[in-house]
Amino acid sequence: MHAPLETRKVAQQLTNALTRVAYRGAYSLAMAYWFVRRPEGSGVLVGIWCGQRVLLLQNSYKRLFSMPGGGAHRGESVPETGARELREEVGLTVAPASLRDAFEVVVWEEFKRDHVFFVELDVETEPPLTLDQREVVWANFIDVRDALRLPLSAHVRAYLTDAVRRRPRPPP
């Protein structure tokens, strides 16, 4: 016999909450490791643009806003990593070839040196997003100038600052 829908919903919410606790614990351990080891890393972030609005997200384990992205799997290209991370984090499926190189930055943040590659995609309308409510708990399109007023990771702030300069502005 199947559990009633309400029971399954409560069980899912509890599982999500416990997973978020695990993410925060793992992140705290990673920060401690980074503090001691001062490692170098690299990653890929994806700027999804709808006009002057950019997709930002909130991870359950960080206070700073970010963008979809993460580290590459072995043998994965930057666009392949970006496409995979979009699918995993916000449920958006795009072809890696549709992501264009946009920006690259090296920042010192969270006790580590990160080399971050940005790829981007312009969309006509805001696509529907699917969040797992575990790793990613919020995502939305925000006007880029409003986004720059939010608490952002250093690499996202550098990318958005560059994007304001290089992306075409809409006619008045």
mmCIF file of C-alpha atoms in Angstrom:
data_model
loop_
_atom_site.group_PDB
_atom_site.id
_atom_site.type_symbol
_atom_site.label_atom_id
_atom_site.label_comp_id
_atom_site.label_asym_id
_atom_site.label_seq_id
_atom_site.Cartn_x
_atom_site.Cartn_y
_atom_site.Cartn_z
ATOM 1 C CA MET A 1 0.000 0.000 0.000
ATOM 2 C CA HIS A 2 1.284 3.475 -0.904
ATOM 3 C CA ALA A 3 1.745 6.108 1.749
ATOM 4 C CA PRO A 4 -0.690 9.005 1.453
ATOM 5 C CA LEU A 5 0.558 11.956 -0.572
ATOM 6 C CA GLU A 6 0.873 14.150 2.549
ATOM 7 C CA THR A 7 3.108 11.582 4.287
ATOM 8 C CA ARG A 8 5.376 11.365 1.244
ATOM 9 C CA LYS A 9 5.552 15.168 1.083
ATOM 10 C CA VAL A 10 6.591 15.407 4.743
ATOM 11 C CA ALA A 11 9.166 12.644 4.251
ATOM 12 C CA GLN A 12 10.601 14.499 1.232
ATOM 13 C CA GLN A 13 10.815 17.761 3.200
ATOM 14 C CA LEU A 14 12.604 15.971 6.050
ATOM 15 C CA THR A 15 15.027 14.309 3.631
ATOM 16 C CA ASN A 16 15.722 17.664 1.984
ATOM 17 C CA ALA A 17 16.346 19.326 5.371
ATOM 18 C CA LEU A 18 18.728 16.555 6.462
ATOM 19 C CA THR A 19 20.563 16.754 3.151
ATOM 20 C CA ARG A 20 20.981 20.522 3.576
ATOM 21 C CA VAL A 21 22.497 19.890 7.038
ATOM 22 C CA ALA A 22 24.900 17.391 5.456
ATOM 23 C CA TYR A 23 25.862 19.930 2.760
ATOM 24 C CA ARG A 24 26.565 22.585 5.422
ATOM 25 C CA GLY A 25 28.666 20.109 7.412
ATOM 26 C CA ALA A 26 30.647 19.038 4.356
ATOM 27 C CA TYR A 27 31.171 22.668 3.366
ATOM 28 C CA SER A 28 32.434 23.523 6.874
ATOM 29 C CA LEU A 29 34.894 20.617 6.695
ATOM 30 C CA ALA A 30 36.031 21.741 3.250
ATOM 31 C CA MET A 31 36.593 25.278 4.559
ATOM 32 C CA ALA A 32 38.738 23.911 7.385
ATOM 33 C CA TYR A 33 40.762 21.875 4.896
ATOM 34 C CA TRP A 34 41.162 24.896 2.600
ATOM 35 C CA PHE A 35 42.272 27.022 5.567
ATOM 36 C CA VAL A 36 45.079 24.576 6.342
ATOM 37 C CA ARG A 37 46.100 23.559 2.808
ATOM 38 C CA ARG A 38 45.420 26.765 0.793
ATOM 39 C CA PRO A 39 44.732 24.753 -2.391
ATOM 40 C CA GLU A 40 44.305 25.867 -5.971
ATOM 41 C CA GLY A 41 41.165 24.902 -7.841
ATOM 42 C CA SER A 42 39.198 25.614 -10.955
ATOM 43 C CA GLY A 43 35.582 25.620 -11.958
ATOM 44 C CA VAL A 44 32.986 26.704 -14.449
ATOM 45 C CA LEU A 45 30.049 29.052 -13.885
ATOM 46 C CA VAL A 46 27.231 29.756 -16.314
ATOM 47 C CA GLY A 47 25.668 33.137 -16.948
ATOM 48 C CA ILE A 48 22.143 32.698 -18.278
ATOM 49 C CA TRP A 49 20.827 36.024 -19.546
ATOM 50 C CA CYS A 50 17.318 37.127 -20.418
ATOM 51 C CA GLY A 51 17.878 40.682 -21.622
ATOM 52 C CA GLN A 52 19.493 42.565 -18.705
ATOM 53 C CA ARG A 53 18.389 39.910 -16.195
ATOM 54 C CA VAL A 54 20.829 37.224 -15.112
ATOM 55 C CA LEU A 55 20.161 33.952 -13.326
ATOM 56 C CA LEU A 56 21.465 33.897 -9.754
ATOM 57 C CA LEU A 57 21.097 31.129 -7.237
ATOM 58 C CA GLN A 58 21.469 30.473 -3.531
ATOM 59 C CA ASN A 59 23.176 27.322 -2.329
ATOM 60 C CA SER A 60 21.948 25.872 0.952
ATOM 61 C CA TYR A 61 25.438 25.948 2.470
ATOM 62 C CA LYS A 62 26.631 29.443 1.451
ATOM 63 C CA ARG A 63 25.450 32.936 2.320
ATOM 64 C CA LEU A 64 26.712 34.518 -0.919
ATOM 65 C CA PHE A 65 24.699 34.406 -4.131
ATOM 66 C CA SER A 66 26.259 32.572 -7.036
ATOM 67 C CA MET A 67 25.469 31.111 -10.440
ATOM 68 C CA PRO A 68 25.032 27.550 -11.679
ATOM 69 C CA GLY A 69 28.370 25.827 -11.922
ATOM 70 C CA GLY A 70 30.994 23.600 -10.389
ATOM 71 C CA GLY A 71 34.091 21.580 -11.086
ATOM 72 C CA ALA A 72 34.792 19.621 -14.249
ATOM 73 C CA HIS A 73 34.702 15.857 -14.364
ATOM 74 C CA ARG A 74 37.742 14.117 -15.842
ATOM 75 C CA GLY A 75 37.958 14.822 -19.581
ATOM 76 C CA GLU A 76 35.062 17.295 -19.549
ATOM 77 C CA SER A 77 35.384 20.564 -21.485
ATOM 78 C CA VAL A 78 34.323 23.921 -20.057
ATOM 79 C CA PRO A 79 31.058 23.964 -22.071
ATOM 80 C CA GLU A 80 30.322 20.338 -21.149
ATOM 81 C CA THR A 81 30.820 21.163 -17.472
ATOM 82 C CA GLY A 82 28.560 24.196 -17.769
ATOM 83 C CA ALA A 83 25.793 22.211 -19.488
ATOM 84 C CA ARG A 84 25.990 19.418 -16.890
ATOM 85 C CA GLU A 85 25.904 21.848 -13.976
ATOM 86 C CA LEU A 86 22.889 23.676 -15.440
ATOM 87 C CA ARG A 87 21.043 20.368 -15.676
ATOM 88 C CA GLU A 88 22.035 19.261 -12.166
ATOM 89 C CA GLU A 89 21.461 22.551 -10.349
ATOM 90 C CA VAL A 90 18.459 24.166 -12.034
ATOM 91 C CA GLY A 91 17.069 21.462 -14.336
ATOM 92 C CA LEU A 92 17.909 23.367 -17.517
ATOM 93 C CA THR A 93 19.057 21.236 -20.459
ATOM 94 C CA VAL A 94 21.214 22.972 -23.076
ATOM 95 C CA ALA A 95 23.694 21.748 -25.653
ATOM 96 C CA PRO A 96 27.303 22.417 -24.621
ATOM 97 C CA ALA A 97 27.861 24.037 -28.034
ATOM 98 C CA SER A 98 25.244 26.692 -27.190
ATOM 99 C CA LEU A 99 27.409 28.005 -24.321
ATOM 100 C CA ARG A 100 29.965 30.612 -25.397
ATOM 101 C CA ASP A 101 33.151 31.568 -23.597
ATOM 102 C CA ALA A 102 32.620 34.853 -21.791
ATOM 103 C CA PHE A 103 35.058 35.584 -18.978
ATOM 104 C CA GLU A 104 37.875 34.136 -16.922
ATOM 105 C CA VAL A 105 39.099 35.199 -13.504
ATOM 106 C CA VAL A 106 41.390 34.032 -10.727
ATOM 107 C CA VAL A 107 40.275 34.941 -7.216
ATOM 108 C CA TRP A 108 41.428 34.231 -3.698
ATOM 109 C CA GLU A 109 38.322 33.361 -1.697
ATOM 110 C CA GLU A 110 37.382 30.796 0.946
ATOM 111 C CA PHE A 111 41.084 30.233 1.726
ATOM 112 C CA LYS A 112 41.788 28.933 -1.785
ATOM 113 C CA ARG A 113 42.860 30.233 -5.167
ATOM 114 C CA ASP A 114 40.154 29.581 -7.773
ATOM 115 C CA HIS A 115 40.522 29.839 -11.518
ATOM 116 C CA VAL A 116 36.945 30.276 -12.765
ATOM 117 C CA PHE A 117 35.804 30.049 -16.365
ATOM 118 C CA PHE A 118 32.471 31.647 -17.286
ATOM 119 C CA VAL A 119 30.323 30.593 -20.202
ATOM 120 C CA GLU A 120 27.051 32.236 -21.072
ATOM 121 C CA LEU A 121 23.817 31.833 -22.938
ATOM 122 C CA ASP A 122 21.138 34.338 -23.912
ATOM 123 C CA VAL A 123 17.503 33.216 -23.770
ATOM 124 C CA GLU A 124 14.409 34.943 -25.158
ATOM 125 C CA THR A 125 12.212 34.095 -22.162
ATOM 126 C CA GLU A 126 13.020 32.930 -18.664
ATOM 127 C CA PRO A 127 13.024 29.127 -18.754
ATOM 128 C CA PRO A 128 11.280 27.096 -16.059
ATOM 129 C CA LEU A 129 13.735 26.065 -13.343
ATOM 130 C CA THR A 130 13.691 22.923 -11.222
ATOM 131 C CA LEU A 131 15.492 23.160 -7.868
ATOM 132 C CA ASP A 132 16.278 20.169 -5.688
ATOM 133 C CA GLN A 133 15.801 22.182 -2.460
ATOM 134 C CA ARG A 134 18.916 20.442 -1.182
ATOM 135 C CA GLU A 135 22.012 21.983 -2.755
ATOM 136 C CA VAL A 136 20.171 24.820 -4.502
ATOM 137 C CA VAL A 137 17.356 26.386 -2.496
ATOM 138 C CA TRP A 138 16.597 29.520 -4.547
ATOM 139 C CA ALA A 139 17.146 30.709 -8.114
ATOM 140 C CA ASN A 140 15.747 33.630 -10.055
ATOM 141 C CA PHE A 141 16.506 36.086 -12.826
ATOM 142 C CA ILE A 142 17.613 39.446 -11.410
ATOM 143 C CA ASP A 143 18.401 42.720 -13.173
ATOM 144 C CA VAL A 144 22.199 42.819 -13.358
ATOM 145 C CA ARG A 145 22.435 46.202 -11.617
ATOM 146 C CA ASP A 146 20.284 44.930 -8.749
ATOM 147 C CA ALA A 147 22.363 41.744 -8.647
ATOM 148 C CA LEU A 148 25.517 43.802 -8.113
ATOM 149 C CA ARG A 149 23.985 45.181 -4.887
ATOM 150 C CA LEU A 150 23.650 41.671 -3.418
ATOM 151 C CA PRO A 151 26.275 39.746 -1.438
ATOM 152 C CA LEU A 152 28.064 37.905 -4.273
ATOM 153 C CA SER A 153 31.083 35.661 -4.443
ATOM 154 C CA ALA A 154 34.158 37.537 -5.708
ATOM 155 C CA HIS A 155 34.262 35.700 -9.031
ATOM 156 C CA VAL A 156 30.542 36.326 -9.727
ATOM 157 C CA ARG A 157 30.971 40.019 -8.888
ATOM 158 C CA ALA A 158 33.952 40.252 -11.269
ATOM 159 C CA TYR A 159 31.973 38.538 -14.049
ATOM 160 C CA LEU A 160 28.862 40.711 -13.616
ATOM 161 C CA THR A 161 30.968 43.881 -13.492
ATOM 162 C CA ASP A 162 32.596 42.845 -16.761
ATOM 163 C CA ALA A 163 29.211 41.887 -18.257
ATOM 164 C CA VAL A 164 27.770 45.342 -17.540
ATOM 165 C CA ARG A 165 30.678 46.838 -19.479
ATOM 166 C CA ARG A 166 30.683 44.503 -22.493
ATOM 167 C CA ARG A 167 27.053 43.395 -22.970
ATOM 168 C CA PRO A 168 24.811 45.599 -25.116
ATOM 169 C CA ARG A 169 22.323 47.724 -23.228
ATOM 170 C CA PRO A 170 18.722 47.826 -24.364
ATOM 171 C CA PRO A 171 17.631 50.938 -26.230
ATOM 172 C CA PRO A 172 15.965 53.608 -24.033
#
